[in-house]
N, CA, C and O of each residue as an XYZ file, in Angstrom:
292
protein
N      89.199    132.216    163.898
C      89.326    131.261    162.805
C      88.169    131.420    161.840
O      87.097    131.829    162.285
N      88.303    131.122    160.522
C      87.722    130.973    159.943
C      86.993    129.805    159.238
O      87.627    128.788    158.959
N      85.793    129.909    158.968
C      84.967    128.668    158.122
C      83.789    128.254    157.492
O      83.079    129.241    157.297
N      83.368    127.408    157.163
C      82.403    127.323    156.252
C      81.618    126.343    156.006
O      82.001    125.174    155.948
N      80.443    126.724    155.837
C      79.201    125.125    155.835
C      79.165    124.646    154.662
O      79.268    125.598    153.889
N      79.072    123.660    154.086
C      78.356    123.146    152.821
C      77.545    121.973    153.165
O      77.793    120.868    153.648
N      76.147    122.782    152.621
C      74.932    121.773    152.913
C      74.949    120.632    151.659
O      75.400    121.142    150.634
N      74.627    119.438    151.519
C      74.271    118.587    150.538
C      73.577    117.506    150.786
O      73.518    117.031    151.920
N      73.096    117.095    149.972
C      72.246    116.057    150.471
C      72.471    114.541    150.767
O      73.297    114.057    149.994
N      71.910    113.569    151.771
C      72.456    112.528    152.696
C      72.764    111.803    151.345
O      73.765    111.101    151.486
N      72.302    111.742    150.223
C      72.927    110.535    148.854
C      73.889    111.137    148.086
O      74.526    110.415    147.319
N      74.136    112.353    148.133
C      75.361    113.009    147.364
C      76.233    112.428    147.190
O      76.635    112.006    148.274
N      77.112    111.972    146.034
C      78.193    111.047    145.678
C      79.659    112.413    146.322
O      80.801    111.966    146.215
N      79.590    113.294    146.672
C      80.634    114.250    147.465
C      80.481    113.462    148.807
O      81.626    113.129    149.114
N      79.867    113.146    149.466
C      80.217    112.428    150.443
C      81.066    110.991    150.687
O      81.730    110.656    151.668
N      80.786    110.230    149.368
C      81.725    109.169    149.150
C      83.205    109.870    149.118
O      84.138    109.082    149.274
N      83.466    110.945    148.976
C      84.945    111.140    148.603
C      85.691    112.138    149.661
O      86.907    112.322    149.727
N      84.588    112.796    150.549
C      85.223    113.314    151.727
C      85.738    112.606    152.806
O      85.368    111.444    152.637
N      86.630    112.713    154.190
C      86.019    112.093    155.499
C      86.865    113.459    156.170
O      87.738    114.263    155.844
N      86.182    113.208    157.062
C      87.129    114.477    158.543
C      88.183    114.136    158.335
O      88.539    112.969    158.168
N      89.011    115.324    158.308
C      90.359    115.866    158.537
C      91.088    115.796    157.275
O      92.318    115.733    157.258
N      90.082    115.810    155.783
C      90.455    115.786    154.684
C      90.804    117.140    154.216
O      89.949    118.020    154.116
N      92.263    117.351    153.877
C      92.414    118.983    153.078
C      92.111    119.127    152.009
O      92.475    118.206    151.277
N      91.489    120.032    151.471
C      90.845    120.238    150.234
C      91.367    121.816    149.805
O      91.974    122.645    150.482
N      90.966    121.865    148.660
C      91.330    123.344    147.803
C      89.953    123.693    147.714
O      89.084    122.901    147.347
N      89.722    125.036    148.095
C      88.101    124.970    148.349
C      88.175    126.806    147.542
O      89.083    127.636    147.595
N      86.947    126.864    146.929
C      86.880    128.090    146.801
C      85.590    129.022    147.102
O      84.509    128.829    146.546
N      85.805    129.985    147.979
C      84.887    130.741    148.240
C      84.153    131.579    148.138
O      84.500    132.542    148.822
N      82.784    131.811    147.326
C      82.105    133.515    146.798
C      81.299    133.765    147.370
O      80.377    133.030    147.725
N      81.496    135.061    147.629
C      79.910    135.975    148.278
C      79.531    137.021    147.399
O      80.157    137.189    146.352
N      78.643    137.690    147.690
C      78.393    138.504    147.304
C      79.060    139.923    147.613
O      79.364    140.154    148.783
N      79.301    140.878    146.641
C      80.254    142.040    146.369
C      80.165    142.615    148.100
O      81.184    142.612    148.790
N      78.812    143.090    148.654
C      78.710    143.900    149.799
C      78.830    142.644    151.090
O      78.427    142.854    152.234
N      79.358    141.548    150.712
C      79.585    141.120    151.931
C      80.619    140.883    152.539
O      81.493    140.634    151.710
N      81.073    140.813    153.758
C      82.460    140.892    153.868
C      83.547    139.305    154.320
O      84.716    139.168    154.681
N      82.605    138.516    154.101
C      83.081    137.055    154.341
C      84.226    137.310    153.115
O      84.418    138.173    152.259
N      84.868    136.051    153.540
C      86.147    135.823    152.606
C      85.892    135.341    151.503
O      84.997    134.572    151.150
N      86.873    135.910    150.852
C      86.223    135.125    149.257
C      87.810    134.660    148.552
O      88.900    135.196    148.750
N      87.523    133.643    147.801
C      89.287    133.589    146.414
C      89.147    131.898    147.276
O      88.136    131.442    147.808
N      90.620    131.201    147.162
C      90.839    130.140    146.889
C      91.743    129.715    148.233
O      92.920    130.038    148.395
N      90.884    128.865    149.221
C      91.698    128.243    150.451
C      92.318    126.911    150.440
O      92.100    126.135    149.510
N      93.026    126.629    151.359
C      93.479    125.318    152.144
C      92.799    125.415    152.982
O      92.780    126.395    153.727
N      91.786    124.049    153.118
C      90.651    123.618    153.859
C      90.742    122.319    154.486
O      91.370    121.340    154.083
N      89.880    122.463    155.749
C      89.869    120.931    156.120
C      88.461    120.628    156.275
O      87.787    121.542    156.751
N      87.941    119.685    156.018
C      86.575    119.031    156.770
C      87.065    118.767    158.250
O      88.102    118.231    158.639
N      85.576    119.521    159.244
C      86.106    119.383    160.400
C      85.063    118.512    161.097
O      85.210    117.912    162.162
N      84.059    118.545    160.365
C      83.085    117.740    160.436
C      81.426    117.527    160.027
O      80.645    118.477    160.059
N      81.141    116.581    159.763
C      79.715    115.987    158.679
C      78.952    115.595    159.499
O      78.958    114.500    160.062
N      78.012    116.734    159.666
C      76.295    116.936    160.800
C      74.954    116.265    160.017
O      74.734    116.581    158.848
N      74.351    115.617    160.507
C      72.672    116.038    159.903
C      72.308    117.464    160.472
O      72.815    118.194    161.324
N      70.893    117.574    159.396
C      70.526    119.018    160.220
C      69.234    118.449    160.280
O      68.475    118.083    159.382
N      69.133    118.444    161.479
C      67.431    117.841    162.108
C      66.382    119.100    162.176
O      65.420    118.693    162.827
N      66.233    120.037    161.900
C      65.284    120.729    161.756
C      65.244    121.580    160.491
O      66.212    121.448    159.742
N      64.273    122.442    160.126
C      64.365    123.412    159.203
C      64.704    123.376    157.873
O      65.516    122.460    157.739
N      64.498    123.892    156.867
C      64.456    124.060    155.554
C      65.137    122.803    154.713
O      64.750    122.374    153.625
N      66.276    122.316    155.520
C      66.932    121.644    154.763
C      67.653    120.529    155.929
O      68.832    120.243    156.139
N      66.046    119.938    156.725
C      66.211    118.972    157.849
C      66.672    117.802    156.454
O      66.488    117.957    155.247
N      67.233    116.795    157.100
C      67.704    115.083    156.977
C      68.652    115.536    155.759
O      68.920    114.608    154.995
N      69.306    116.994    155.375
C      70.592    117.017    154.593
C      72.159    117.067    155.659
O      72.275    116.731    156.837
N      72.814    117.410    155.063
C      73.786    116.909    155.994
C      74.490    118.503    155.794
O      74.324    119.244    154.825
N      75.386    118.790    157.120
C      76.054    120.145    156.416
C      78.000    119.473    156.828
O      78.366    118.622    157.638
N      78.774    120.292    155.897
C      80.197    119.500    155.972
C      80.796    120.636    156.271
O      80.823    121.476    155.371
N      81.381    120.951    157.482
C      82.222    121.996    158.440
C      83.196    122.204    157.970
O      84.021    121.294    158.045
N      83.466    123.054    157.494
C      84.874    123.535    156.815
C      86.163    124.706    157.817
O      85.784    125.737    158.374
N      87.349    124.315    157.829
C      87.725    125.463    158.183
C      88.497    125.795    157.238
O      88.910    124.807    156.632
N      88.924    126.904    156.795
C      89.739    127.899    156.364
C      91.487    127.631    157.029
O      91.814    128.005    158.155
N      92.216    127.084    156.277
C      93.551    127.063    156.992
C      94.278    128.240    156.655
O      94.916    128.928    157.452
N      94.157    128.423    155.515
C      95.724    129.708    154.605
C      94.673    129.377    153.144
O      94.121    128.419    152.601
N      94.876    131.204    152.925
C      94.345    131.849    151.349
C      95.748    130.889    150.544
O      96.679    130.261    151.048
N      95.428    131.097    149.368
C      96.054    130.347    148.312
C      95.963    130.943    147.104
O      94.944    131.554    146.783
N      96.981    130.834    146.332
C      96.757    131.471    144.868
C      96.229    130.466    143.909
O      96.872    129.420    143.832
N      94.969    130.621    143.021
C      94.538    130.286    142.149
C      95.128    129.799    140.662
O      95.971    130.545    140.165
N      94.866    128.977    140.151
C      95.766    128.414    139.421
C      95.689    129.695    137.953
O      96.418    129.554    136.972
């Protein structure tokens, strides 16, 4: 399976509008030499962590999975 983190921070007004098990249209970029997925998914929040240590301790990260690629509008 596939998926994906998005870090943001604990006051972010994106958190007012998510909750688990919300599908979203999500879109994904990397960079050219990498081989993660990239273009436009059906997503779910699978779930909204703190991250208690490291660079970007007391932000929150929002678990994404990857359901089915999608065509872009």
């Amino acid at each position: 399976d596939k998926g994906a983190g998005v870090v943001v921070k604990a006051v972010s007004n994106f958190l007012t509008l998510i909750e688990v098990g919300h599908e979203l249209n999500m879109k994904l970029l990397s960079p050219v030499e990498s081989k993660s997925p990239v273009g436009h998914y059906m997503s779910r929040v699978e779930h909204i962590s703190e991250l208690e240590s490291g660079r970007f301790k007391g932000h929150l990260v929002v678990g994404m999975s990857m359901l089915k690629k999608i065509n872009s509008h």
